[in-house]
Short mmCIF file of C-alpha atoms and ligand atoms in Angstrom, two decimals:
data_model
loop_
_atom_site.label_atom_id
_atom_site.label_comp_id
_atom_site.label_asym_id
_atom_site.label_seq_id
_atom_site.Cartn_x
_atom_site.Cartn_y
_atom_site.Cartn_z
CA UNK A 1203 -18.98 15.71 -3.03
CA UNK A 1204 -16.12 13.75 -4.57
CA UNK A 1205 -13.65 10.98 -4.01
CA UNK A 1206 -9.93 11.71 -4.09
CA UNK A 1207 -7.61 8.74 -4.38
CA UNK A 1208 -4.16 8.39 -2.86
CA UNK A 1209 -2.08 5.43 -3.94
CA UNK A 1210 1.43 4.10 -4.48
CA UNK A 1211 3.05 4.29 -7.93
CA UNK A 1212 5.85 1.79 -7.27
CA UNK A 1213 6.06 -1.57 -5.47
CA UNK A 1214 4.53 -0.37 -2.18
CA UNK A 1215 5.92 1.41 0.90
CA UNK A 1216 6.05 4.78 -0.85
CA UNK A 1217 4.99 6.57 2.34
CA UNK A 1218 1.23 6.50 1.70
CA UNK A 1219 0.38 6.32 5.40
CA UNK A 1220 2.28 9.49 6.26
CA UNK A 1221 0.65 11.50 3.47
CA UNK A 1222 -2.89 10.24 4.26
CA UNK A 1223 -2.31 11.13 7.89
CA UNK A 1224 -1.23 14.62 6.82
CA UNK A 1225 -4.21 15.18 4.50
CA UNK A 1226 -6.82 13.44 6.68
CA UNK A 1227 -8.47 16.52 8.19
CA UNK A 1228 -9.48 17.72 4.71
CA UNK A 1229 -11.84 14.76 4.42
CA UNK A 1230 -15.00 13.42 6.05
CA UNK A 1231 -14.25 9.80 5.27
CA UNK A 1232 -11.02 7.87 4.68
CA UNK A 1233 -11.63 4.46 3.08
CA UNK A 1234 -9.34 1.55 2.33
CA UNK A 1235 -10.55 -0.24 -0.82
CA UNK A 1236 -8.26 -3.29 -1.21
CA UNK A 1237 -5.63 -5.41 0.47
CA UNK A 1238 -5.50 -6.18 4.15
CA UNK A 1239 -2.86 -6.97 6.72
CA UNK A 1240 -0.19 -7.27 4.00
CA UNK A 1241 -0.07 -3.46 4.13
CA UNK A 1242 2.03 -1.63 6.68
CA UNK A 1243 1.41 2.13 6.77
CA UNK A 1244 3.69 3.98 9.18
CA UNK A 1245 2.53 7.11 11.01
CA UNK A 1246 4.11 9.26 13.71
CA UNK A 1247 1.63 10.56 16.24
CA UNK A 1248 3.23 13.09 18.62
CA UNK A 1249 6.62 11.58 17.80
CA UNK A 1250 5.45 8.03 18.52
CA UNK A 1251 5.45 5.47 15.71
CA UNK A 1252 2.49 3.27 14.81
CA UNK A 1253 2.12 0.92 11.85
CA UNK A 1254 -1.42 0.42 10.54
CA UNK A 1255 -2.28 -2.68 8.54
CA UNK A 1256 -6.07 -2.87 8.07
CA UNK A 1257 -7.33 0.39 9.50
CA UNK A 1258 -7.21 3.57 7.37
CA UNK A 1259 -4.58 6.16 8.25
CA UNK A 1260 -7.15 8.83 9.17
CA UNK A 1261 -8.09 7.15 12.43
CA UNK A 1262 -6.21 9.60 14.67
CA UNK A 1263 -7.92 12.69 13.30
CA UNK A 1264 -10.93 14.62 14.46
CA UNK A 1265 -12.80 15.21 11.22
CA UNK A 1266 -12.86 11.96 9.23
CA UNK A 1267 -14.60 8.71 9.85
CA UNK A 1268 -12.77 5.68 8.50
CA UNK A 1269 -14.11 2.75 6.49
CA UNK A 1270 -12.83 -0.74 5.84
CA UNK A 1271 -14.20 -1.13 2.31
CA UNK A 1272 -15.76 -4.20 0.70
CA UNK A 1273 -12.69 -4.74 -1.48
CA UNK A 1274 -10.55 -5.56 1.55
CA UNK A 1275 -9.73 -8.91 3.17
CA UNK A 1276 -9.51 -8.76 6.96
CA UNK A 1277 -7.69 -11.07 9.34
CA UNK A 1278 -9.48 -10.73 12.69
CA UNK A 1279 -6.23 -11.51 14.57
CA UNK A 1280 -4.35 -8.63 12.97
CA UNK A 1281 -7.44 -6.43 13.34
CA UNK A 1282 -7.68 -7.06 17.09
CA UNK A 1283 -3.98 -6.25 17.61
CA UNK A 1284 -4.35 -3.05 15.66
CA UNK A 1285 -7.42 -1.98 17.64
CA UNK A 1286 -5.45 -2.52 20.86
CA UNK A 1287 -2.51 -0.49 19.59
CA UNK A 1288 -4.70 2.41 18.51
CA UNK A 1289 -6.59 2.31 21.81
CA UNK A 1290 -3.23 2.59 23.62
CA UNK A 1291 -2.80 5.96 21.86
CA UNK A 1292 -5.95 7.16 23.63
CA UNK A 1293 -8.14 7.00 20.50
CA UNK A 1294 -11.64 5.56 20.78
CA UNK A 1295 -11.39 3.54 17.57
CA UNK A 1296 -15.03 2.37 17.70
CA UNK A 1297 -16.08 6.01 17.25
CA UNK A 1298 -13.76 6.46 14.28
CA UNK A 1299 -14.15 3.27 12.24
CA UNK A 1300 -16.89 1.30 10.50
CA UNK A 1301 -16.55 -1.98 8.59
CA UNK A 1302 -18.22 -2.93 5.33
CA UNK A 1303 -20.19 -6.15 5.70
CA UNK A 1304 -19.02 -7.18 2.26
CA UNK A 1305 -15.30 -7.21 3.04
CA UNK A 1306 -13.96 -10.77 3.16
CA UNK A 1307 -12.62 -12.58 6.21
CA UNK A 1308 -9.27 -14.31 6.41
CA UNK A 1309 -9.54 -17.51 8.45
CA UNK A 1310 -6.55 -19.30 10.05
CA UNK A 1311 -6.31 -21.92 7.30
CA UNK A 1312 -5.96 -19.15 4.70
CA UNK A 1313 -2.71 -18.15 6.41
CA UNK A 1314 -1.57 -21.77 6.54
CA UNK A 1315 -2.38 -22.22 2.84
CA UNK A 1316 -0.39 -19.05 2.04
CA UNK A 1317 2.64 -20.43 3.91
CA UNK A 1318 2.28 -23.93 2.42
CA UNK A 1319 1.96 -22.57 -1.12
CA UNK A 1320 5.02 -20.35 -0.71
CA UNK A 1321 7.06 -23.22 0.77
CA UNK A 1322 6.04 -25.51 -2.11
CA UNK A 1323 7.13 -22.91 -4.69
CA UNK A 1324 10.68 -23.02 -3.33
CA UNK A 1325 12.92 -20.67 -5.30
CA UNK A 1326 9.97 -19.39 -7.31
CA UNK A 1327 8.16 -18.08 -4.24
CA UNK A 1328 6.47 -14.69 -4.49
CA UNK A 1329 7.76 -13.51 -1.12
CA UNK A 1330 4.23 -13.08 0.19
CA UNK A 1331 3.74 -11.37 3.54
CA UNK A 1332 2.12 -14.66 4.71
CA UNK A 1333 -1.00 -12.83 5.85
CA UNK A 1334 -3.30 -15.17 3.90
CA UNK A 1335 -4.07 -12.55 1.25
CA UNK A 1336 -3.99 -14.72 -1.87
CA UNK A 1337 -6.00 -17.68 -0.45
CA UNK A 1338 -8.63 -15.25 0.92
CA UNK A 1339 -9.05 -13.54 -2.45
CA UNK A 1340 -9.08 -16.97 -4.14
CA UNK A 1341 -12.07 -17.95 -2.02
CA UNK A 1342 -13.76 -14.64 -2.75
CA UNK A 1343 -13.41 -15.10 -6.51
CA UNK A 1344 -14.20 -18.82 -6.21
CA UNK A 1345 -17.42 -17.85 -4.40
CA UNK A 1346 -16.59 -19.77 -1.25
CA UNK A 1347 -15.54 -16.90 1.00
CA UNK A 1348 -16.81 -15.70 4.35
CA UNK A 1349 -17.69 -12.03 4.65
CA UNK A 1350 -17.62 -9.74 7.66
CA UNK A 1351 -21.43 -9.52 7.58
CA UNK A 1352 -21.58 -13.29 8.08
CA UNK A 1353 -20.31 -12.95 11.67
CA UNK A 1354 -23.80 -11.80 12.69
CA UNK A 1355 -25.58 -14.78 11.10
CA UNK A 1356 -26.78 -17.74 13.19
CA UNK A 1357 -25.02 -20.26 10.93
CA UNK A 1358 -21.64 -18.48 10.96
CA UNK A 1359 -19.93 -21.35 12.82
CA UNK A 1360 -21.27 -23.87 10.32
CA UNK A 1361 -20.03 -21.79 7.40
CA UNK A 1362 -16.64 -21.43 9.05
CA UNK A 1363 -16.34 -25.19 9.62
CA UNK A 1364 -17.26 -25.87 5.99
CA UNK A 1365 -14.58 -23.55 4.63
CA UNK A 1366 -12.02 -24.83 7.11
CA UNK A 1367 -12.74 -28.45 6.09
CA UNK A 1368 -12.21 -27.53 2.44
CA UNK A 1369 -8.85 -25.98 3.32
CA UNK A 1370 -7.82 -28.98 5.38
CA UNK A 1371 -8.49 -31.22 2.41
CA UNK A 1372 -6.44 -28.98 0.15
CA UNK A 1373 -3.60 -28.92 2.65
CA UNK A 1374 -3.50 -32.69 3.00
CA UNK A 1375 -3.79 -33.34 -0.75
CA UNK A 1376 -1.48 -30.69 -2.12
CA UNK A 1377 1.12 -29.99 0.48
CA UNK A 1378 3.40 -31.66 2.93
CA UNK A 1379 3.12 -28.90 5.51
CA UNK A 1380 2.84 -29.14 9.28
CA UNK A 1381 0.63 -26.79 11.21
CA UNK A 1382 -1.03 -26.32 14.55
CA UNK A 1383 -4.49 -24.87 14.15
CA UNK A 1384 -5.73 -24.88 17.73
CA UNK A 1385 -3.93 -21.80 19.02
CA UNK A 1386 -4.53 -19.91 15.78
CA UNK A 1387 -8.25 -20.64 15.99
CA UNK A 1388 -8.49 -19.42 19.59
CA UNK A 1389 -6.88 -16.09 18.63
CA UNK A 1390 -9.08 -15.85 15.57
CA UNK A 1391 -12.27 -16.29 17.61
CA UNK A 1392 -11.14 -13.53 19.96
CA UNK A 1393 -10.62 -11.34 16.90
CA UNK A 1394 -14.12 -12.11 15.65
CA UNK A 1395 -15.53 -10.99 19.02
CA UNK A 1396 -13.67 -7.68 18.68
CA UNK A 1397 -15.10 -7.24 15.19
CA UNK A 1398 -18.61 -7.82 16.56
CA UNK A 1399 -18.15 -4.78 18.80
CA UNK A 1400 -17.78 -2.51 15.72
CA UNK A 1401 -20.44 -0.92 13.59
CA UNK A 1402 -20.93 -2.98 10.43
CA UNK A 1403 -22.35 -1.11 7.46
CA UNK A 1404 -23.37 -1.58 3.87
CA UNK A 1405 -20.27 0.21 2.67
CA UNK A 1406 -21.58 1.10 -0.78
CA UNK A 1407 -24.64 2.88 0.63
CA UNK A 1408 -22.52 4.42 3.35
CA UNK A 1409 -20.00 6.02 0.96
CA UNK A 1410 -22.66 7.16 -1.50
CA UNK A 1411 -24.66 8.80 1.30
CA UNK A 1412 -21.53 10.80 2.20
CA UNK A 1413 -21.21 11.89 -1.42
CA UNK A 1414 -24.90 12.80 -1.62
CA UNK A 1415 -24.47 15.02 1.43
CA UNK A 1416 -21.63 16.90 -0.26
CA UNK A 1417 -18.92 15.35 1.89
CA UNK A 1418 -15.33 14.66 0.91
CA UNK A 1419 -13.95 11.14 0.68
CA UNK A 1420 -10.34 9.97 0.39
CA UNK A 1421 -9.65 6.44 -0.87
CA UNK A 1422 -6.38 5.14 0.62
CA UNK A 1423 -4.52 2.64 -1.53
CA UNK A 1424 -2.36 -0.16 -0.23
CA UNK A 1425 0.60 -1.85 -1.92
CA UNK A 1426 1.55 -0.12 -5.19
CA UNK A 1427 0.59 0.00 -8.86
CA UNK A 1428 3.40 -2.36 -9.86
CA UNK A 1429 1.90 -4.98 -7.51
CA UNK A 1430 -1.56 -4.74 -9.14
CA UNK A 1431 -3.02 -8.18 -9.94
CA UNK A 1432 -3.73 -7.23 -13.58
CA UNK A 1433 -1.04 -4.69 -14.44
CA UNK A 1434 1.81 -5.40 -12.02
CA UNK A 1435 4.81 -7.63 -12.58
CA UNK A 1436 2.68 -10.79 -12.62
CA UNK A 1437 2.93 -13.31 -10.97
CA UNK A 1438 5.08 -11.30 -8.53
CA UNK A 1439 2.13 -9.18 -7.43
CA UNK A 1440 -0.53 -9.06 -4.74
CA UNK A 1441 -4.05 -10.39 -5.30
CA UNK A 1442 -6.06 -7.19 -5.65
CA UNK A 1443 -6.45 -4.18 -7.96
CA UNK A 1444 -4.26 -1.57 -6.34
CA UNK A 1445 -4.85 1.08 -9.04
CA UNK A 1446 -7.54 3.78 -9.23
CA UNK A 1447 -9.95 1.39 -10.96
CA UNK A 1448 -9.94 -0.70 -7.77
CA UNK A 1449 -11.61 2.17 -5.91
CA UNK A 1450 -14.86 1.74 -7.85
CA UNK A 1451 -15.37 -1.93 -7.04
CA UNK A 1452 -13.54 -1.79 -3.72
CA UNK A 1453 -15.94 0.83 -2.32
CA UNK A 1454 -18.95 0.81 -4.63
CA UNK A 1455 -18.51 4.30 -6.07
CA UNK A 1456 -19.06 5.24 -9.70
CA UNK A 1457 -16.04 6.52 -11.67
CA UNK A 1458 -17.46 10.01 -12.22
CA UNK A 1459 -17.15 10.71 -8.48
CA UNK A 1460 -13.37 10.43 -8.62
CA UNK A 1461 -11.59 13.80 -8.75
CA UNK A 1462 -7.93 14.06 -7.73
CA UNK A 1463 -5.65 11.05 -7.99
CA UNK A 1464 -2.59 11.61 -5.81
CA UNK A 1465 0.25 9.29 -6.77
CA UNK A 1466 3.03 8.70 -4.27
CA UNK A 1467 6.58 7.84 -5.30
CA UNK A 1468 9.79 7.70 -3.37
CA UNK A 1469 12.71 9.76 -4.71
CA UNK A 1470 14.30 6.37 -5.36
CA UNK A 1471 12.70 2.93 -5.55
CA UNK A 1472 12.27 -0.12 -3.33
CA UNK A 1473 10.70 -3.53 -3.54
CA UNK A 1474 10.17 -6.16 -0.84
CA UNK A 1475 9.64 -9.76 -1.90
CA UNK A 1476 10.61 -11.42 -5.18
CA UNK A 1477 10.10 -10.30 -8.77
CA UNK A 1478 11.55 -8.03 -11.44
CA UNK A 1479 13.05 -4.69 -10.44
CA UNK A 1480 14.99 -3.27 -13.42
CA UNK A 1481 16.66 -0.39 -11.58
CA UNK A 1482 17.68 -2.44 -8.53
CA UNK A 1483 21.16 -1.70 -7.17
CA UNK A 1484 22.68 -4.93 -6.00
CA UNK A 1485 25.79 -3.16 -4.80
CA UNK A 1486 27.12 -0.77 -2.15
CA UNK A 1487 24.97 2.11 -3.42
CA UNK A 1488 21.86 -0.01 -2.89
CA UNK A 1489 23.02 -0.89 0.60
CA UNK A 1490 23.69 2.76 1.34
CA UNK A 1491 20.14 3.69 0.33
CA UNK A 1492 18.79 0.85 2.51
CA UNK A 1493 20.88 1.96 5.48
CA UNK A 1494 20.16 5.71 5.24
CA UNK A 1495 16.52 5.15 4.27
CA UNK A 1496 15.90 2.53 6.98
CA UNK A 1497 14.47 0.33 4.25
CA UNK A 1498 13.11 -2.63 6.19
CA UNK A 1499 9.51 -3.82 5.77
CA UNK A 1500 6.93 -2.23 8.10
CA UNK A 1501 4.91 -5.48 8.15
CA UNK A 1502 7.54 -8.24 7.98
CA UNK A 1503 10.80 -6.46 8.88
CA UNK A 1504 12.43 -7.90 5.73
CA UNK A 1505 15.19 -5.80 4.12
CA UNK A 1506 13.78 -3.92 1.13
CA UNK A 1507 15.59 -4.16 -2.19
CA UNK A 1508 16.71 -0.66 -3.23
CA UNK A 1509 17.44 1.07 -6.52
CA UNK A 1510 17.12 4.33 -8.43
CA UNK A 1511 13.79 5.80 -9.47
CA UNK A 1512 12.37 4.07 -12.56
CA UNK A 1513 10.70 6.45 -15.02
CA UNK A 1514 9.26 3.89 -17.49
CA UNK A 1515 7.53 2.14 -14.55
CA UNK A 1516 6.30 5.47 -13.14
CA UNK A 1517 5.02 6.62 -16.54
CA UNK A 1518 3.12 3.33 -16.79
CA UNK A 1519 1.63 3.78 -13.30
CA UNK A 1520 0.61 7.36 -14.07
CA UNK A 1521 -1.12 6.19 -17.25
CA UNK A 1522 -3.02 3.42 -15.45
CA UNK A 1523 -4.12 5.58 -12.54
CA UNK A 1524 -4.89 8.93 -14.18
CA UNK A 1525 -2.64 10.66 -11.67
CA UNK A 1526 -3.34 14.38 -11.28
CA UNK A 1527 -0.74 15.16 -8.59
CA UNK A 1528 2.47 13.51 -7.55
CA UNK A 1529 3.92 13.50 -4.04
CA UNK A 1530 7.59 12.54 -3.80
CA UNK A 1531 8.67 11.09 -0.45
CA UNK A 1532 11.99 10.34 1.25
CA UNK A 1533 13.77 13.08 -0.69
CA UNK A 1534 15.87 13.70 2.45
CA UNK A 1535 17.42 10.24 2.10
CA UNK A 1536 19.25 11.35 -1.06
CA UNK A 1537 20.60 14.56 0.51
CA UNK A 1538 24.00 13.01 1.25
CA UNK A 1539 24.60 11.58 -2.21
CA UNK A 1540 27.15 13.22 -4.53
CA UNK A 1541 25.16 12.15 -7.55
CA UNK A 1542 21.61 10.92 -8.07
CA UNK A 1543 20.64 8.64 -10.91
CA UNK A 1544 17.35 8.27 -12.71
CA UNK A 1545 16.41 5.31 -14.90
CA UNK A 1546 15.21 7.25 -17.93
CA UNK A 1547 14.59 4.39 -20.29
CA UNK A 1548 15.20 0.65 -20.73
CA UNK A 1549 17.30 -1.28 -23.18
CA UNK A 1550 15.18 -4.37 -23.72
CA UNK A 1551 17.00 -7.07 -25.67
CA UNK A 1552 19.09 -4.32 -27.35
CA UNK A 1553 16.12 -2.08 -28.15
CA UNK A 1554 15.69 1.26 -26.35
CA UNK A 1555 12.13 1.66 -25.09
CA UNK A 1556 10.02 3.04 -22.25
CA UNK A 1557 7.30 0.48 -22.88
CA UNK A 1558 7.16 -2.20 -20.17
CA UNK A 1559 7.49 -5.66 -21.75
CA UNK A 1560 4.69 -8.22 -21.26
CA UNK A 1561 6.80 -10.32 -18.91
CA UNK A 1562 9.80 -8.52 -17.46
CA UNK A 1563 11.37 -11.79 -16.31
CA UNK A 1564 11.67 -13.03 -19.89
CA UNK A 1565 13.94 -10.23 -21.14
CA UNK A 1566 17.31 -8.80 -20.44
CA UNK A 1567 16.45 -5.30 -19.27
CA UNK A 1568 19.28 -2.80 -18.92
CA UNK A 1569 18.29 0.47 -17.28
CA UNK A 1570 19.70 3.56 -19.00
CA UNK A 1571 20.48 6.22 -16.43
CA UNK A 1572 20.68 10.00 -16.46
CA UNK A 1573 22.96 11.34 -13.75
CA UNK A 1574 22.18 14.45 -11.69
CA UNK A 1575 24.45 16.27 -9.30
CA UNK A 1576 23.38 15.75 -5.70
CA UNK A 1577 22.26 18.82 -3.69
CA UNK A 1578 24.21 17.68 -0.60
CA UNK A 1579 22.47 19.93 1.89
CA UNK A 1580 19.82 19.45 4.54
CA UNK A 1581 16.17 19.94 3.64
CA UNK A 1582 15.14 20.56 7.25
CA UNK A 1583 12.82 23.49 7.91
CA UNK A 1584 12.19 24.28 4.24
CA UNK A 1585 8.55 24.97 3.40
CA UNK A 1586 8.29 25.87 -0.27
CA UNK A 1587 9.89 24.77 -3.52
CA UNK A 1588 11.60 28.13 -4.09
CA UNK A 1589 13.64 27.48 -0.93
CA UNK A 1590 14.94 24.16 -2.26
CA UNK A 1591 18.59 23.82 -3.34
CA UNK A 1592 18.75 24.63 -7.06
CA UNK A 1593 20.11 21.16 -7.92
CA UNK A 1594 17.06 19.59 -6.33
CA UNK A 1595 14.79 22.00 -8.22
CA UNK A 1596 16.45 20.87 -11.47
CA UNK A 1597 15.88 17.22 -10.54
CA UNK A 1598 12.20 17.80 -9.72
CA UNK A 1599 11.57 19.79 -12.92
CA UNK A 1600 13.06 16.97 -14.97
CA UNK A 1601 10.89 14.37 -13.20
CA UNK A 1602 7.76 16.47 -13.82
CA UNK A 1603 8.58 16.79 -17.52
CA UNK A 1604 9.17 13.08 -17.84
CA UNK A 1605 6.01 12.13 -15.94
CA UNK A 1606 3.72 14.75 -17.46
CA UNK A 1607 2.25 15.31 -14.00
CA UNK A 1608 3.02 17.97 -11.41
CA UNK A 1609 5.07 17.11 -8.33
CA UNK A 1610 3.25 19.25 -5.78
CA UNK A 1611 4.61 18.06 -2.45
CA UNK A 1612 7.98 16.73 -1.33
CA UNK A 1613 8.28 14.76 1.89
CA UNK A 1614 11.54 15.34 3.72
CA UNK A 1615 11.19 13.22 6.86
CA UNK A 1616 8.88 10.70 8.54
CA UNK A 1617 7.01 13.18 10.75
CA UNK A 1618 3.63 14.58 9.70
CA UNK A 1619 4.81 18.12 8.99
CA UNK A 1620 8.11 17.35 7.28
CA UNK A 1621 6.79 18.49 3.91
CA UNK A 1622 7.76 21.06 1.28
CA UNK A 1623 5.06 22.55 -0.97
CA UNK A 1624 5.12 23.88 -4.49
CA UNK A 1625 2.34 26.35 -3.76
CA UNK A 1626 2.27 28.07 -0.37
CA UNK A 1627 -1.55 27.95 -0.18
CA UNK A 1628 -1.34 24.17 -0.09
CA UNK A 1629 0.17 24.31 3.39
CA UNK A 1630 -2.68 22.88 5.44
CA UNK A 1631 -2.69 23.54 9.16
P1 GDP B 2801 3.44 2.96 3.12
O1 GDP B 2801 3.23 1.49 3.18
O2 GDP B 2801 3.37 3.49 1.74
O3 GDP B 2801 2.56 3.73 4.07
O4 GDP B 2801 4.96 3.21 3.61
P2 GDP B 2801 5.70 2.48 4.84
O5 GDP B 2801 5.18 3.01 6.11
O6 GDP B 2801 5.70 1.00 4.66
O7 GDP B 2801 7.20 2.91 4.57
C1 GDP B 2801 7.59 4.24 4.49
C2 GDP B 2801 8.68 4.47 5.56
O8 GDP B 2801 9.31 5.70 5.30
C3 GDP B 2801 8.11 4.60 6.97
O9 GDP B 2801 9.08 4.17 7.88
C4 GDP B 2801 7.88 6.11 7.10
O10 GDP B 2801 7.91 6.55 8.46
C5 GDP B 2801 9.06 6.64 6.34
N1 GDP B 2801 8.85 7.92 5.65
C6 GDP B 2801 7.77 8.37 4.97
N2 GDP B 2801 8.04 9.53 4.35
C7 GDP B 2801 9.34 9.81 4.65
C8 GDP B 2801 10.23 10.87 4.26
O11 GDP B 2801 9.89 11.77 3.52
N3 GDP B 2801 11.50 10.81 4.75
C9 GDP B 2801 11.93 9.81 5.57
N4 GDP B 2801 13.19 9.83 6.00
N5 GDP B 2801 11.12 8.80 5.94
C10 GDP B 2801 9.85 8.80 5.47
P1 IMO B 2802 2.03 -1.32 1.68
O1 IMO B 2802 0.55 -0.98 1.66
C1 IMO B 2802 5.26 -3.59 -0.12
C2 IMO B 2802 4.30 -7.59 -1.61
C3 IMO B 2802 4.92 -8.77 -0.88
C4 IMO B 2802 5.03 -9.78 -2.00
C5 IMO B 2802 3.77 -9.51 -2.82
C6 IMO B 2802 2.61 -10.44 -2.51
O2 IMO B 2802 2.65 -1.23 2.99
O3 IMO B 2802 2.72 -0.54 0.61
P2 IMO B 2802 0.91 -10.68 -0.50
O4 IMO B 2802 1.15 -10.84 0.98
O5 IMO B 2802 0.11 -9.48 -0.84
O6 IMO B 2802 0.38 -11.92 -1.12
O7 IMO B 2802 2.38 -10.47 -1.12
O8 IMO B 2802 3.40 -8.17 -2.53
N1 IMO B 2802 3.54 -6.66 -0.74
C7 IMO B 2802 3.97 -5.46 -0.38
N2 IMO B 2802 5.15 -4.83 -0.62
N3 IMO B 2802 4.29 -2.95 0.55
C8 IMO B 2802 3.10 -3.54 0.76
O9 IMO B 2802 2.04 -2.87 1.28
C9 IMO B 2802 2.91 -4.87 0.33
N4 IMO B 2802 1.89 -5.75 0.40
C10 IMO B 2802 2.29 -6.84 -0.27
O10 IMO B 2802 6.17 -8.44 -0.32
O11 IMO B 2802 6.14 -9.46 -2.80
MG1 MG B 2803 4.23 -0.25 3.83
#
């Protein structure tokens, strides 16, 4: 019937995976529309942790099928590993997942190019996840890419060799970077074989058939709005459209099908990799958030940079995405703090504004904070907003006013059911 969208409003790792996993049984199809193995979406299934990179977070549920959409870029090596991990949970992933033929393939030399480009940038490096994301999207836009559907064609090997040769030329001309392709290629070919054992579909027809039949679709975003290729903190961004608009070309659905847009934000803010982060706390407070929040990358294990929630950036993300509902995660992490701060506005070169400057790196941005008293009590076993400590209720009401969007769900722990709802009827079994 319609497509709901769930995506991150910050710089990624907002807890999207957990919320998709919670909502999954309300949908017939969960579809990823962009990104690839740069994503790391953490779920807890019967108390056991799994991190998904390419495969949508609805894969463990009975009702939904899952789709790797055309807007994604897939590394067969990461895909194979993920299939093995999911299988170890007793899930028959081939029954739960289909792949769009039009999604692009990452080949080993894409990953080498990613690493060589980052190394050559030195101090100016983006802090890429080194999953080959940017070179794969470059080949897509440059009209040289390989697509998943190509793996069934008789000349696939020829096409692969042609693209690889182009990359080898680039590597030898542009970079002084050593690499060993042989082992990487062997793993990659094994991954391709695994992909061949999956059902490949024309994703755009597939999704639209679901809609025609009155079924419900959830589009699962990866990364976050501030990492969007057009609207993020360029060039410190990823290489895809992470915002709602990316759903239309990343799945092949028309905009009028989109209904709810669920925006996820942490109760504070994190960023992994380089780039501007106005409300970053480069002090003990930031370290405390990292320690209590376990803020280390789900894909790379890198420590995440931590800071207070940033309202100008969130207001911007809400504007870009047309957010209809906000989910705030990791609220429990702030439960110990005596005071909680919120970046309400920026002082940009001595001018107070909420408008994000064209290039954040070119200005002196001083975050102006509003301070709230901490609630300093456990949020365990609470189910509805009226049970929340009053200081937390005050904080949430203020955030809602500032964002102009309702905060409907709070997440208070990593497990599927550690959630608090504004409206009791929203509690979904
Ligand atoms: P994603 O990329 O947006 O899916 O988020 P990640 O999985 O990269 O990072 C979120 C981390 O926070 C994971 O380790 C989750 O298990 C964890 N998490 C999610 N929601 C909550 C929450 O409400 N409280 C706590 N303590 N942890 C959470
Ligand atoms: P999820 O879906 C957080 C960041 C990288 C780097 C920049 C570019 O788990 O929220 P790339 O490998 O895409 O070329 O890296 O984007 N990045 C993420 N940060 N969460 C993610 O995904 C990310 N995916 C990419 O750290 O700064
Ligand atoms: Mg993540």
